[in-house]
Tab-separated table of C-alpha atoms in Angstrom:
chain	number	residue	atom	x	y	z
A	1	MET	CA	-72.227	45.283	-39.602
A	2	PRO	CA	-73.016	41.739	-38.635
A	3	LEU	CA	-76.744	40.696	-38.943
A	4	ILE	CA	-77.852	40.107	-35.480
A	5	ILE	CA	-80.230	36.953	-34.947
A	6	THR	CA	-82.725	37.810	-32.246
A	7	GLU	CA	-84.374	35.633	-29.440
A	8	LYS	CA	-87.615	35.687	-31.560
A	9	ASP	CA	-86.019	33.834	-34.385
A	10	THR	CA	-84.741	31.202	-32.038
A	11	GLU	CA	-86.736	28.199	-30.765
A	12	TRP	CA	-86.213	26.677	-27.441
A	13	GLN	CA	-87.676	24.326	-24.816
A	14	GLU	CA	-86.304	23.023	-21.456
A	15	SER	CA	-86.980	20.307	-19.015
A	16	VAL	CA	-85.705	20.384	-15.370
A	17	ASP	CA	-82.135	19.416	-16.207
A	18	LYS	CA	-81.634	19.938	-19.951
A	19	LEU	CA	-82.200	22.977	-22.318
A	20	LEU	CA	-82.728	22.661	-26.317
A	21	ILE	CA	-82.070	25.432	-28.463
A	22	THR	CA	-82.221	25.899	-32.441
A	23	VAL	CA	-80.783	28.898	-33.888
A	24	PRO	CA	-81.740	29.215	-37.660
A	25	LEU	CA	-78.515	29.976	-39.808
A	26	THR	CA	-77.890	30.461	-43.374
A	27	SER	CA	-74.182	30.680	-43.958
A	28	ARG	CA	-71.764	30.376	-46.580
A	29	VAL	CA	-70.647	26.697	-47.254
A	30	ASP	CA	-66.915	27.357	-47.115
A	31	ILE	CA	-66.920	29.219	-43.775
A	32	LYS	CA	-67.462	27.106	-40.493
A	33	PRO	CA	-69.436	28.628	-37.842
A	34	THR	CA	-67.573	29.764	-34.826
A	35	ILE	CA	-69.456	28.394	-31.609
A	36	LEU	CA	-68.627	29.396	-27.767
A	37	ILE	CA	-70.320	27.866	-25.169
A	38	THR	CA	-69.704	28.958	-21.517
A	39	SER	CA	-71.708	28.686	-18.227
A	40	LYS	CA	-73.746	31.613	-18.744
A	41	TYR	CA	-73.212	32.692	-22.293
A	42	LEU	CA	-73.615	31.355	-25.854
A	43	LYS	CA	-72.388	32.902	-29.203
A	44	ILE	CA	-72.549	31.702	-32.690
A	45	SER	CA	-70.461	33.759	-35.262
A	46	SER	CA	-70.763	32.907	-39.051
A	47	PRO	CA	-70.398	35.909	-41.116
A	48	PRO	CA	-72.585	37.892	-41.838
A	49	TYR	CA	-74.587	36.473	-39.121
A	50	LEU	CA	-73.974	36.758	-35.193
A	51	TRP	CA	-76.095	35.339	-32.378
A	52	GLU	CA	-75.553	35.757	-28.771
A	53	CYS	CA	-77.465	34.337	-25.570
A	54	PHE	CA	-77.138	35.404	-22.044
A	55	LEU	CA	-78.621	32.576	-20.392
A	56	PHE	CA	-80.971	32.930	-17.579
A	57	GLY	CA	-79.213	30.123	-15.445
A	58	ASP	CA	-76.043	28.428	-15.356
A	59	ILE	CA	-75.101	25.352	-17.368
A	60	ASN	CA	-72.173	22.738	-17.311
A	61	PRO	CA	-70.262	23.386	-20.472
A	62	ASP	CA	-68.379	20.047	-20.059
A	63	ASN	CA	-71.543	18.258	-20.695
A	64	SER	CA	-73.128	20.543	-23.194
A	65	PHE	CA	-72.621	20.483	-27.110
A	66	ALA	CA	-73.742	21.850	-30.431
A	67	ARG	CA	-74.685	20.261	-33.523
A	68	ILE	CA	-74.217	22.203	-36.904
A	69	GLY	CA	-76.930	21.481	-39.262
A	70	HIS	CA	-77.455	22.486	-42.880
A	71	ASP	CA	-79.385	25.658	-42.066
A	72	SER	CA	-79.389	25.624	-38.134
A	73	VAL	CA	-77.346	25.059	-34.943
A	74	SER	CA	-78.875	23.002	-32.296
A	75	PHE	CA	-77.655	23.345	-28.892
A	76	GLU	CA	-78.150	20.526	-25.962
A	77	LEU	CA	-77.135	22.100	-22.658
A	78	GLN	CA	-76.945	20.444	-19.200
A	79	LYS	CA	-78.286	22.887	-16.295
A	80	SER	CA	-76.031	23.010	-13.425
A	81	VAL	CA	-79.007	23.310	-11.025
A	82	GLU	CA	-82.124	20.919	-11.834
A	83	GLU	CA	-84.789	23.543	-12.146
A	84	LEU	CA	-87.172	25.227	-14.658
A	85	TRP	CA	-86.245	28.635	-16.037
A	86	ASN	CA	-89.224	29.581	-17.711
A	87	LYS	CA	-87.339	31.948	-19.717
A	88	LEU	CA	-84.115	31.761	-21.942
A	89	SER	CA	-82.182	34.698	-21.272
A	90	HIS	CA	-81.889	37.860	-19.230
A	91	SER	CA	-83.262	41.144	-20.750
A	92	GLU	CA	-80.800	43.496	-18.827
A	93	ALA	CA	-79.000	46.572	-20.025
A	94	GLU	CA	-76.018	46.664	-22.220
A	95	SER	CA	-73.678	47.446	-19.441
A	96	TYR	CA	-74.738	43.983	-18.082
A	97	ARG	CA	-74.435	42.424	-21.391
A	98	LYS	CA	-70.967	43.837	-21.758
A	99	GLU	CA	-69.910	42.554	-18.258
A	100	GLN	CA	-71.358	38.946	-18.883
A	101	ARG	CA	-69.759	38.853	-22.644
A	102	GLU	CA	-66.222	39.915	-20.941
A	103	ALA	CA	-66.708	37.500	-18.018
A	104	ALA	CA	-67.791	34.853	-20.660
A	105	PHE	CA	-64.545	35.173	-22.793
A	106	GLY	CA	-62.319	35.146	-19.683
A	107	GLU	CA	-64.028	31.868	-18.802
A	108	HIS	CA	-63.564	30.557	-22.315
A	109	GLU	CA	-60.027	31.555	-22.155
A	110	LYS	CA	-59.443	30.009	-18.821
A	111	TYR	CA	-61.204	26.990	-20.100
A	112	LEU	CA	-58.910	26.876	-23.282
A	113	LYS	CA	-56.043	27.267	-21.202
A	114	GLU	CA	-56.897	24.462	-18.716
A	115	THR	CA	-57.850	22.404	-21.823
A	116	LEU	CA	-54.502	22.995	-23.384
A	117	GLU	CA	-52.526	22.342	-20.042
A	118	GLN	CA	-54.701	18.921	-19.743
A	119	LYS	CA	-53.818	18.291	-23.374
A	120	LEU	CA	-50.155	18.668	-22.657
A	121	GLN	CA	-50.249	16.850	-19.559
A	122	THR	CA	-51.976	14.120	-21.674
A	123	LYS	CA	-49.406	14.111	-24.217
A	124	GLN	CA	-46.385	13.937	-21.592
A	125	ASN	CA	-48.314	11.188	-19.711
A	126	VAL	CA	-48.780	9.290	-23.096
A	127	GLN	CA	-45.052	10.111	-24.259
A	128	LYS	CA	-43.907	8.946	-20.624
A	129	GLU	CA	-45.936	5.722	-20.990
A	130	SER	CA	-44.595	5.135	-24.715
A	131	VAL	CA	-40.984	5.859	-23.303
A	132	ARG	CA	-41.647	3.320	-20.043
A	133	LYS	CA	-43.388	0.472	-22.594
A	134	GLN	CA	-40.253	1.228	-24.916
A	135	MET	CA	-37.938	0.703	-22.019
A	136	GLU	CA	-39.737	-2.334	-21.035
A	137	LEU	CA	-39.581	-3.662	-24.375
A	138	GLU	CA	-35.862	-2.974	-24.534
A	139	GLU	CA	-35.321	-4.388	-21.196
A	140	PHE	CA	-37.171	-7.512	-22.265
A	141	GLU	CA	-35.215	-7.819	-25.451
A	142	ARG	CA	-31.867	-7.442	-23.511
A	143	LYS	CA	-32.942	-10.028	-20.985
A	144	MET	CA	-34.023	-12.431	-23.891
A	145	ILE	CA	-30.453	-11.636	-25.648
A	146	GLU	CA	-28.756	-12.150	-22.418
A	147	LYS	CA	-30.711	-15.399	-21.824
A	148	GLU	CA	-29.570	-16.575	-25.476
A	149	LYS	CA	-25.842	-15.681	-24.861
A	150	MET	CA	-25.869	-17.730	-21.354
A	151	LEU	CA	-27.210	-20.481	-23.391
A	152	GLU	CA	-24.714	-20.417	-26.202
A	153	ASN	CA	-22.057	-19.770	-23.730
A	154	LYS	CA	-23.105	-22.981	-21.644
A	155	LYS	CA	-23.172	-24.710	-25.032
A	156	ALA	CA	-19.794	-23.603	-26.040
A	157	ALA	CA	-18.498	-24.346	-22.593
A	158	ALA	CA	-20.183	-27.952	-22.680
A	159	GLU	CA	-18.462	-28.356	-25.943
A	160	ILE	CA	-15.057	-27.246	-24.951
A	161	LYS	CA	-15.196	-29.585	-22.107
A	162	ARG	CA	-16.045	-32.551	-24.121
A	163	LYS	CA	-13.119	-31.695	-26.654
A	164	LYS	CA	-10.933	-31.365	-23.868
A	165	GLU	CA	-11.944	-34.810	-22.338
A	166	GLN	CA	-11.651	-36.395	-25.655
A	167	LEU	CA	-8.106	-34.865	-26.300
A	168	LYS	CA	-6.927	-35.965	-22.694
A	169	ALA	CA	-8.487	-39.474	-23.478
A	170	GLU	CA	-6.376	-39.578	-26.677
A	171	MET	CA	-3.377	-38.216	-24.917
A	172	ILE	CA	-3.707	-41.174	-22.328
A	173	ALA	CA	-3.973	-43.684	-24.607
A	174	GLN	CA	-0.979	-42.386	-26.857
A	175	LYS	CA	1.067	-42.307	-23.477
A	176	ARG	CA	-0.187	-46.030	-22.464
A	177	LYS	CA	0.794	-47.068	-26.076
A	178	TYR	CA	4.228	-45.394	-25.905
A	179	LEU	CA	4.872	-46.926	-22.577
A	180	LEU	CA	3.798	-50.445	-23.822
A	181	GLN	CA	6.351	-49.828	-26.523
A	182	ARG	CA	9.137	-48.556	-24.298
A	183	ALA	CA	8.394	-51.532	-21.964
A	184	GLU	CA	8.886	-53.968	-25.039
A	185	GLN	CA	12.238	-52.443	-25.644
A	186	ILE	CA	13.759	-52.426	-22.268
A	187	PRO	CA	16.705	-54.751	-21.893
A	188	PRO	CA	16.687	-57.207	-19.256
A	189	THR	CA	18.087	-56.172	-15.786
A	190	ARG	CA	21.831	-56.837	-15.049
A	191	LYS	CA	22.883	-59.392	-12.790
A	192	SER	CA	23.801	-57.808	-9.224
A	193	GLY	CA	27.574	-57.712	-7.795
A	194	HIS	CA	29.593	-56.584	-5.163
A	195	ILE	CA	32.236	-53.826	-5.565
A	196	THR	CA	34.936	-53.433	-2.993
A	197	VAL	CA	35.884	-49.995	-1.799
A	198	SER	CA	38.610	-49.137	0.307
A	199	PHE	CA	39.268	-45.573	1.913
A	200	THR	CA	42.824	-43.820	2.266
A	201	PRO	CA	43.208	-43.436	6.013
A	202	ARG	CA	43.461	-39.769	7.029
A	203	VAL	CA	44.468	-37.814	10.314
A	204	PHE	CA	41.967	-35.063	9.348
A	205	PRO	CA	38.198	-35.455	9.541
A	206	THR	CA	37.672	-33.543	6.368
A	207	ALA	CA	38.178	-34.735	3.071
A	208	ALA	CA	41.471	-34.701	1.052
A	209	ARG	CA	41.979	-31.557	-1.188
A	210	GLU	CA	45.026	-30.880	-3.415
A	211	SER	CA	45.041	-27.176	-2.511
A	212	GLN	CA	45.525	-27.729	1.489
A	213	GLU	CA	47.866	-30.899	0.940
A	214	ALA	CA	51.021	-28.754	1.547
A	215	GLU	CA	49.594	-27.262	4.723
A	216	GLU	CA	48.243	-30.398	6.077
A	217	LYS	CA	51.849	-31.815	5.596
A	218	GLU	CA	53.369	-29.002	7.303
A	219	TRP	CA	51.177	-29.039	10.348
A	220	LEU	CA	51.629	-32.769	10.655
A	221	GLU	CA	55.390	-32.446	10.846
A	222	LYS	CA	54.865	-29.428	13.081
A	223	GLN	CA	53.005	-31.934	15.570
A	224	LEU	CA	55.511	-34.701	15.027
A	225	ALA	CA	58.476	-32.075	16.056
A	226	ALA	CA	56.316	-30.943	19.063
A	227	SER	CA	55.938	-34.369	20.418
A	228	VAL	CA	59.581	-35.172	19.851
A	229	SER	CA	60.644	-31.969	21.691
A	230	LEU	CA	58.213	-32.655	24.504
A	231	LYS	CA	59.419	-36.308	24.652
A	232	LEU	CA	55.678	-37.284	24.064
A	233	ASP	CA	54.875	-40.887	23.381
A	234	CYS	CA	51.856	-40.671	21.160
A	235	THR	CA	51.763	-44.348	20.086
A	236	ASP	CA	48.992	-45.304	22.399
A	237	LEU	CA	46.687	-42.285	21.256
A	238	SER	CA	43.615	-42.774	19.193
A	239	PRO	CA	43.433	-40.926	15.867
A	240	GLN	CA	40.775	-38.772	17.618
A	241	GLU	CA	43.081	-37.821	20.448
A	242	ARG	CA	45.720	-36.849	17.908
A	243	ASN	CA	43.130	-34.439	16.382
A	244	PRO	CA	43.347	-30.880	17.736
A	245	ASP	CA	39.986	-29.923	16.521
A	246	TRP	CA	38.429	-33.082	18.493
A	247	LEU	CA	40.490	-32.073	21.526
A	248	LYS	CA	39.197	-28.655	21.160
A	249	SER	CA	35.621	-29.589	21.282
A	250	LYS	CA	36.101	-31.827	24.198
A	251	ALA	CA	37.780	-28.970	26.043
A	252	ASP	CA	34.940	-26.816	25.264
A	253	LEU	CA	32.508	-29.258	26.736
A	254	TYR	CA	34.387	-29.364	30.053
A	255	SER	CA	34.714	-25.741	30.099
A	256	GLY	CA	31.083	-25.112	29.831
A	257	ARG	CA	30.288	-27.685	32.604
A	258	SER	CA	32.922	-26.194	34.715
A	259	ALA	CA	31.310	-22.907	34.467
A	260	CYS	CA	27.774	-24.323	35.245
A	261	HIS	CA	29.283	-26.077	38.414
A	262	LEU	CA	30.877	-22.703	39.412
A	263	ASN	CA	27.491	-20.896	39.191
A	264	LEU	CA	25.952	-23.933	41.121
A	265	ARG	CA	28.564	-23.386	43.755
A	266	ASN	CA	29.807	-27.082	43.017
A	267	LEU	CA	33.370	-25.881	43.517
A	268	HIS	CA	35.137	-28.952	43.639
A	269	LYS	CA	33.355	-30.081	40.425
A	270	ALA	CA	34.170	-27.004	38.680
A	271	ILE	CA	37.768	-27.352	39.638
A	272	GLU	CA	37.870	-30.767	38.459
A	273	ASP	CA	36.283	-30.046	34.976
A	274	SER	CA	38.438	-26.899	34.249
A	275	SER	CA	41.609	-28.949	35.313
A	276	LYS	CA	40.318	-31.619	32.535
A	277	ALA	CA	39.636	-28.711	30.091
A	278	LEU	CA	43.191	-27.344	30.472
A	279	GLU	CA	44.712	-31.050	29.918
A	280	LEU	CA	42.834	-31.290	26.453
A	281	LEU	CA	43.876	-27.818	25.361
A	282	VAL	CA	47.047	-28.765	24.211
A	283	PRO	CA	49.476	-27.904	22.774
A	284	PRO	CA	49.123	-24.126	24.059
A	285	VAL	CA	48.948	-22.278	20.810
A	286	PRO	CA	47.237	-18.659	20.188
A	287	SER	CA	44.174	-20.193	18.392
A	288	ASN	CA	43.084	-21.856	21.996
A	289	ALA	CA	44.698	-18.886	24.132
A	290	SER	CA	41.097	-17.349	24.805
A	291	ASP	CA	39.678	-20.997	25.621
A	292	ARG	CA	42.649	-21.520	28.151
A	293	LYS	CA	42.113	-18.111	29.643
A	294	GLU	CA	38.443	-18.588	30.387
A	295	VAL	CA	39.367	-21.927	32.053
A	296	HIS	CA	42.032	-20.539	34.345
A	297	LYS	CA	39.465	-17.737	35.196
A	298	ILE	CA	36.879	-20.234	36.405
A	299	ARG	CA	39.229	-22.419	38.122
A	300	GLY	CA	41.002	-19.390	39.853
A	301	SER	CA	37.330	-18.150	40.692
A	302	ALA	CA	36.536	-21.645	42.307
A	303	PHE	CA	39.959	-21.492	44.271
A	304	GLN	CA	39.142	-18.164	45.544
A	305	GLN	CA	35.540	-19.196	46.912
A	306	LEU	CA	37.204	-22.163	48.796
A	307	HIS	CA	39.702	-20.026	50.156
A	308	LEU	CA	42.570	-21.461	48.365
A	309	TYR	CA	43.993	-17.875	47.516
A	310	VAL	CA	47.502	-19.158	46.344
A	311	GLU	CA	46.059	-21.597	43.708
A	312	GLY	CA	43.663	-18.954	42.802
A	313	LEU	CA	46.076	-16.332	42.412
A	314	MET	CA	48.236	-18.756	40.303
A	315	ASP	CA	45.406	-19.077	37.918
A	316	PHE	CA	44.683	-15.497	37.573
A	317	GLU	CA	48.088	-14.556	36.746
A	318	ALA	CA	48.320	-17.577	34.181
A	319	ALA	CA	45.022	-15.865	32.807
A	320	ILE	CA	46.547	-12.418	32.687
A	321	LYS	CA	49.359	-13.673	30.779
A	322	LEU	CA	47.084	-14.706	28.133
A	323	ASP	CA	45.188	-11.376	28.075
A	324	GLU	CA	46.890	-8.777	29.460
A	325	ASN	CA	44.021	-6.152	28.856
A	326	ASP	CA	41.498	-7.895	31.005
A	327	GLU	CA	40.996	-5.213	33.894
A	328	GLU	CA	38.825	-7.560	35.700
A	329	LEU	CA	41.384	-10.297	35.937
A	330	LYS	CA	43.820	-7.727	37.130
A	331	ARG	CA	41.724	-6.589	40.231
A	332	ASN	CA	40.680	-10.147	41.401
A	333	ALA	CA	44.599	-10.951	41.230
A	334	ALA	CA	45.423	-7.591	43.463
A	335	ALA	CA	42.665	-8.704	45.730
A	336	LEU	CA	44.064	-12.149	46.267
A	337	ARG	CA	47.709	-10.522	46.699
A	338	ASP	CA	46.277	-8.387	49.418
A	339	ILE	CA	44.454	-11.268	51.175
A	340	ILE	CA	47.552	-13.447	50.986
A	341	GLU	CA	49.917	-10.654	52.138
A	342	LYS	CA	47.764	-10.009	55.260
A	343	ASP	CA	47.427	-13.582	56.074
A	344	THR	CA	51.595	-13.797	55.780
A	345	GLU	CA	51.859	-10.602	58.215
A	346	GLU	CA	49.515	-12.401	60.944
């Protein structure tokens, strides 16, 4: 059983806002007393001694403390309400004491829990602050490293640029030196002169080729034979007029212009240009058959619109001979025949 220290053995005094209590205590040196301070309950446990005090009023545990001396424990307590108690504790029944004791233990447990949570929160805040400061320090170090890298890069870039410019200047100097040396070695300019060039006369406008020599010779012989058979005198013709390609290009111009005149109903001009085109499309060969057909068709249409049906029919029939598959020409020729027959009957 513990030895209970009574209130008679305790010394206390009070003021309006504070309460001082001294509890005599002789305990073992190797055992530290356990002290409990709550708003209405005080306790000292130092085996084999036990002291309890159920305070008359409320105190503020946060602003109250205890001092452990050599042979006593002193309390300095802060009252919750500034007033005089005139007595230290309640002298109530054991049931009240038990109730107050349990309430005090619950309050102390709650206080310990809140204190622990506060400590944990404080620890977390300290850790967060430490982490934040560490991150700031690392960020600062990173920025310093980046800054140093940028400075080094700028120095390296400037050095590379200087080296390039130096190398470029050296290359220019070497090239200039080389050109000067070459200029000294260049022989003097030759004297100018004249070279007489003569070209072999040709009938054809294209350059002579050995691979086409036989074909050109054959064509010229055929042209000569045709001229003899037709009793044509070609002595007064220019080389261009003897060239069938040139004649065909001129005929194309007259043919195109005659078509324009026909569309504009300049019928006499159309007949004139188409007749000129037919004169140029000689000799009549299969290669210009389609061109001659179109010219006959244009001139026949012009004659038809001038009511010269016989002349128009002659041109249409000439065109049909060149292209027997042209149904439009056949219809136009048939229409002119009908008109001519009606006129004859009348």
